[in-house]
């Protein structure tokens, strides 16, 4: 996936004028990279709802069945700004900037499948292995949308709430990403994915996940060394995004950033509380593209029920910039629950208000919560857990056409 030589090959093909521009960009980029420093002294009180669920007078959020597909569109003055498709098992399979002729903002499919280059969660466990000699990857790995061959995870129930601008998708995630392992490795997680449009077009993503029993060749295995990743694969292209920022200044300009095909870190594993809690995919030349996509993951550690750790990771491949916040657990119980929130914000024209907005979103983002199977849960979470168990008790449908399954449209 990652093309280490692409930057060098592009450089060799440039004439001297463009070589000078490229070297200048590299110097600037190197000067603007840094090692994270733990945030102290500038925290904002949590729980202040600076962004509300009430849309502005000129804002609307349209959830519609389009030829069987479930599309969500944010509009301002009745003009579409961006839209996204809710695909198999609740993953975001397409994200588009409507203001530029529906320009795609996610990395394109790797080999025709719609289960990899989508916004989703993926789980790994290093202690659950399957030694099939023909396969290089040995670890238990279950991915929300489906397996690496394109077989979609079952979607059980889809509920649209037009009044509250939200979509709920209940899914039973059960297939190994490496299809050859499905005969030996089992287990996964059942989950709710909820998308809610907030004021200004901020999309709140909530994932409530319940661990199922895993086994290898029929022998039950505990979850140790569990890694739960928020896989967010933005497009890397000359016409869209070519850089990743982890901080903006008061004018909205990146002041901690990396250039695609050059120095985006590969799995740096930084503590989330050593970052600003957000990442922004953007283009260094606003004349080429002034759209940007911000993913807010938060800068707090999870509650300590299972010795969890919240980290920021990233990676770059030939046509993608991966924003990959991850949770690691030394051990995690069967029936254990993860309740995690993110914000996705797509807009154009970064300015001073951009930094203020992102900092506000970080300040109000609920921290990651984990619960044991018998732990007392908040009322809303207890209801969600009950619904997950009910809706996933019967077989789901392996489809990307969630519009055909949705109630409330």
Short mmCIF file of N, CA and C in Angstrom, two decimals, residues 10-75:
data_model
loop_
_atom_site.label_atom_id
_atom_site.label_comp_id
_atom_site.label_asym_id
_atom_site.label_seq_id
_atom_site.Cartn_x
_atom_site.Cartn_y
_atom_site.Cartn_z
N UNK A 10 8.88 11.39 -8.51
CA UNK A 10 8.30 12.67 -8.91
C UNK A 10 9.39 13.73 -8.99
N UNK A 11 10.32 13.70 -8.03
CA UNK A 11 11.37 14.70 -7.99
C UNK A 11 12.24 14.60 -9.23
N UNK A 12 12.59 13.36 -9.63
CA UNK A 12 13.48 13.17 -10.76
C UNK A 12 12.86 13.67 -12.05
N UNK A 13 11.54 13.69 -12.13
CA UNK A 13 10.86 14.11 -13.36
C UNK A 13 10.62 15.61 -13.44
N UNK A 14 10.90 16.33 -12.36
CA UNK A 14 10.68 17.77 -12.37
C UNK A 14 11.81 18.47 -13.12
N UNK A 15 11.49 19.62 -13.73
CA UNK A 15 12.56 20.47 -14.25
C UNK A 15 13.12 21.29 -13.10
N UNK A 16 14.11 22.11 -13.36
CA UNK A 16 14.81 22.80 -12.27
C UNK A 16 13.90 23.75 -11.51
N UNK A 17 12.96 24.37 -12.20
CA UNK A 17 12.05 25.29 -11.51
C UNK A 17 11.23 24.56 -10.48
N UNK A 18 10.66 23.43 -10.87
CA UNK A 18 9.82 22.68 -9.94
C UNK A 18 10.65 21.99 -8.88
N UNK A 19 11.92 21.66 -9.21
CA UNK A 19 12.81 21.14 -8.18
C UNK A 19 12.98 22.15 -7.07
N UNK A 20 13.14 23.41 -7.44
CA UNK A 20 13.32 24.45 -6.44
C UNK A 20 12.08 24.57 -5.55
N UNK A 21 10.88 24.52 -6.17
CA UNK A 21 9.64 24.59 -5.40
C UNK A 21 9.53 23.41 -4.46
N UNK A 22 9.86 22.22 -4.99
CA UNK A 22 9.73 21.01 -4.17
C UNK A 22 10.67 21.05 -2.98
N UNK A 23 11.94 21.46 -3.23
CA UNK A 23 12.90 21.54 -2.13
C UNK A 23 12.45 22.56 -1.11
N UNK A 24 11.88 23.67 -1.56
CA UNK A 24 11.38 24.68 -0.63
C UNK A 24 10.28 24.12 0.24
N UNK A 25 9.39 23.35 -0.37
CA UNK A 25 8.32 22.73 0.41
C UNK A 25 8.88 21.79 1.45
N UNK A 26 9.92 21.02 1.07
CA UNK A 26 10.51 20.07 2.00
C UNK A 26 11.15 20.79 3.18
N UNK A 27 11.85 21.88 2.89
CA UNK A 27 12.47 22.64 3.97
C UNK A 27 11.41 23.17 4.92
N UNK A 28 10.33 23.72 4.34
CA UNK A 28 9.24 24.21 5.18
C UNK A 28 8.62 23.10 6.00
N UNK A 29 8.41 21.94 5.33
CA UNK A 29 7.77 20.83 6.02
C UNK A 29 8.61 20.33 7.17
N UNK A 30 9.94 20.20 6.92
CA UNK A 30 10.83 19.72 7.97
C UNK A 30 10.83 20.69 9.14
N UNK A 31 10.78 21.97 8.85
CA UNK A 31 10.79 22.97 9.92
C UNK A 31 9.51 22.93 10.74
N UNK A 32 8.44 22.41 10.15
CA UNK A 32 7.15 22.43 10.83
C UNK A 32 6.77 21.09 11.43
N UNK A 33 7.69 20.12 11.41
CA UNK A 33 7.44 18.87 12.12
C UNK A 33 8.01 18.97 13.51
N UNK A 34 7.47 18.18 14.42
CA UNK A 34 7.95 18.23 15.79
C UNK A 34 7.53 16.97 16.52
N UNK A 35 8.18 16.71 17.62
CA UNK A 35 7.75 15.64 18.49
C UNK A 35 6.67 16.17 19.42
N UNK A 36 5.67 15.37 19.70
CA UNK A 36 4.57 15.86 20.54
C UNK A 36 5.03 16.10 21.97
N UNK A 37 4.39 17.05 22.60
CA UNK A 37 4.63 17.37 24.00
C UNK A 37 3.31 17.28 24.72
N UNK A 38 3.29 16.62 25.87
CA UNK A 38 2.04 16.41 26.60
C UNK A 38 1.36 17.74 26.90
N UNK A 39 0.06 17.82 26.63
CA UNK A 39 -0.70 19.04 26.86
C UNK A 39 -0.85 19.29 28.36
N UNK A 40 -0.36 20.41 28.81
CA UNK A 40 -0.53 20.80 30.22
C UNK A 40 -0.78 22.29 30.27
N UNK A 41 -1.69 22.69 31.12
CA UNK A 41 -1.90 24.11 31.36
C UNK A 41 -2.84 24.79 30.39
N UNK A 42 -3.26 24.11 29.33
CA UNK A 42 -4.14 24.76 28.36
C UNK A 42 -5.39 23.94 28.08
N UNK A 43 -5.73 23.06 29.02
CA UNK A 43 -6.92 22.24 28.82
C UNK A 43 -8.19 23.08 28.93
N UNK A 44 -9.19 22.68 28.17
CA UNK A 44 -10.50 23.33 28.24
C UNK A 44 -11.44 22.39 28.98
N UNK A 45 -12.28 22.95 29.82
CA UNK A 45 -13.20 22.12 30.61
C UNK A 45 -14.06 21.26 29.69
N UNK A 46 -14.20 19.99 30.05
CA UNK A 46 -14.99 19.06 29.24
C UNK A 46 -16.47 19.25 29.50
N UNK A 47 -17.25 18.81 28.53
CA UNK A 47 -18.69 18.77 28.74
C UNK A 47 -19.43 20.02 28.33
N UNK A 48 -18.70 21.07 27.90
CA UNK A 48 -19.38 22.28 27.45
C UNK A 48 -19.79 22.10 25.99
N UNK A 49 -21.07 22.01 25.74
CA UNK A 49 -21.56 21.75 24.40
C UNK A 49 -21.53 23.03 23.57
N UNK A 50 -20.35 23.32 23.00
CA UNK A 50 -20.19 24.52 22.20
C UNK A 50 -20.83 24.33 20.82
N UNK A 51 -20.89 23.09 20.36
CA UNK A 51 -21.54 22.77 19.10
C UNK A 51 -22.82 22.02 19.43
N UNK A 52 -23.93 22.46 18.91
CA UNK A 52 -25.22 21.89 19.29
C UNK A 52 -25.78 21.04 18.16
N UNK A 53 -26.83 20.28 18.49
CA UNK A 53 -27.50 19.47 17.47
C UNK A 53 -28.50 20.29 16.66
N UNK A 54 -28.77 21.52 17.07
CA UNK A 54 -29.71 22.36 16.33
C UNK A 54 -29.00 22.99 15.14
N UNK A 55 -29.43 22.65 13.93
CA UNK A 55 -28.82 23.23 12.75
C UNK A 55 -29.21 24.70 12.62
N UNK A 56 -28.35 25.47 11.94
CA UNK A 56 -28.62 26.87 11.73
C UNK A 56 -29.79 27.08 10.77
N UNK A 57 -30.26 28.31 10.72
CA UNK A 57 -31.44 28.62 9.91
C UNK A 57 -31.23 28.30 8.43
N UNK A 58 -29.98 28.41 7.96
CA UNK A 58 -29.69 28.18 6.55
C UNK A 58 -29.10 26.80 6.29
N UNK A 59 -29.10 25.95 7.32
CA UNK A 59 -28.46 24.64 7.20
C UNK A 59 -29.51 23.52 7.14
N UNK A 60 -29.17 22.48 6.41
CA UNK A 60 -30.03 21.30 6.38
C UNK A 60 -29.18 20.05 6.20
N UNK A 61 -29.72 18.94 6.62
CA UNK A 61 -29.03 17.65 6.50
C UNK A 61 -30.03 16.67 5.92
N UNK A 62 -29.76 16.23 4.71
CA UNK A 62 -30.69 15.39 3.97
C UNK A 62 -30.20 13.95 4.00
N UNK A 63 -31.03 13.06 4.52
CA UNK A 63 -30.72 11.62 4.55
C UNK A 63 -31.68 10.96 3.57
N UNK A 64 -31.14 10.29 2.55
CA UNK A 64 -32.01 9.81 1.47
C UNK A 64 -31.56 8.46 0.93
N UNK A 65 -32.54 7.72 0.43
CA UNK A 65 -32.29 6.49 -0.31
C UNK A 65 -32.10 6.86 -1.77
N UNK A 66 -30.88 6.69 -2.27
CA UNK A 66 -30.59 7.00 -3.66
C UNK A 66 -30.26 5.70 -4.40
N UNK A 67 -31.25 5.17 -5.08
CA UNK A 67 -31.10 3.91 -5.83
C UNK A 67 -30.60 2.79 -4.93
N UNK A 68 -31.12 2.76 -3.71
CA UNK A 68 -30.75 1.72 -2.76
C UNK A 68 -29.63 2.10 -1.83
N UNK A 69 -28.84 3.10 -2.19
CA UNK A 69 -27.73 3.55 -1.35
C UNK A 69 -28.21 4.59 -0.35
N UNK A 70 -27.57 4.64 0.81
CA UNK A 70 -27.96 5.59 1.85
C UNK A 70 -26.97 6.74 1.85
N UNK A 71 -27.44 7.92 1.44
CA UNK A 71 -26.59 9.10 1.33
C UNK A 71 -27.04 10.17 2.31
N UNK A 72 -26.05 10.84 2.90
CA UNK A 72 -26.29 11.95 3.82
C UNK A 72 -25.61 13.19 3.24
N UNK A 73 -26.37 14.28 3.12
CA UNK A 73 -25.86 15.49 2.47
C UNK A 73 -26.07 16.69 3.37
N UNK A 74 -24.97 17.43 3.61
CA UNK A 74 -25.08 18.68 4.36
C UNK A 74 -25.20 19.82 3.36
N UNK A 75 -26.21 20.67 3.58
CA UNK A 75 -26.46 21.79 2.67
C UNK A 75 -26.46 23.11 3.43
#
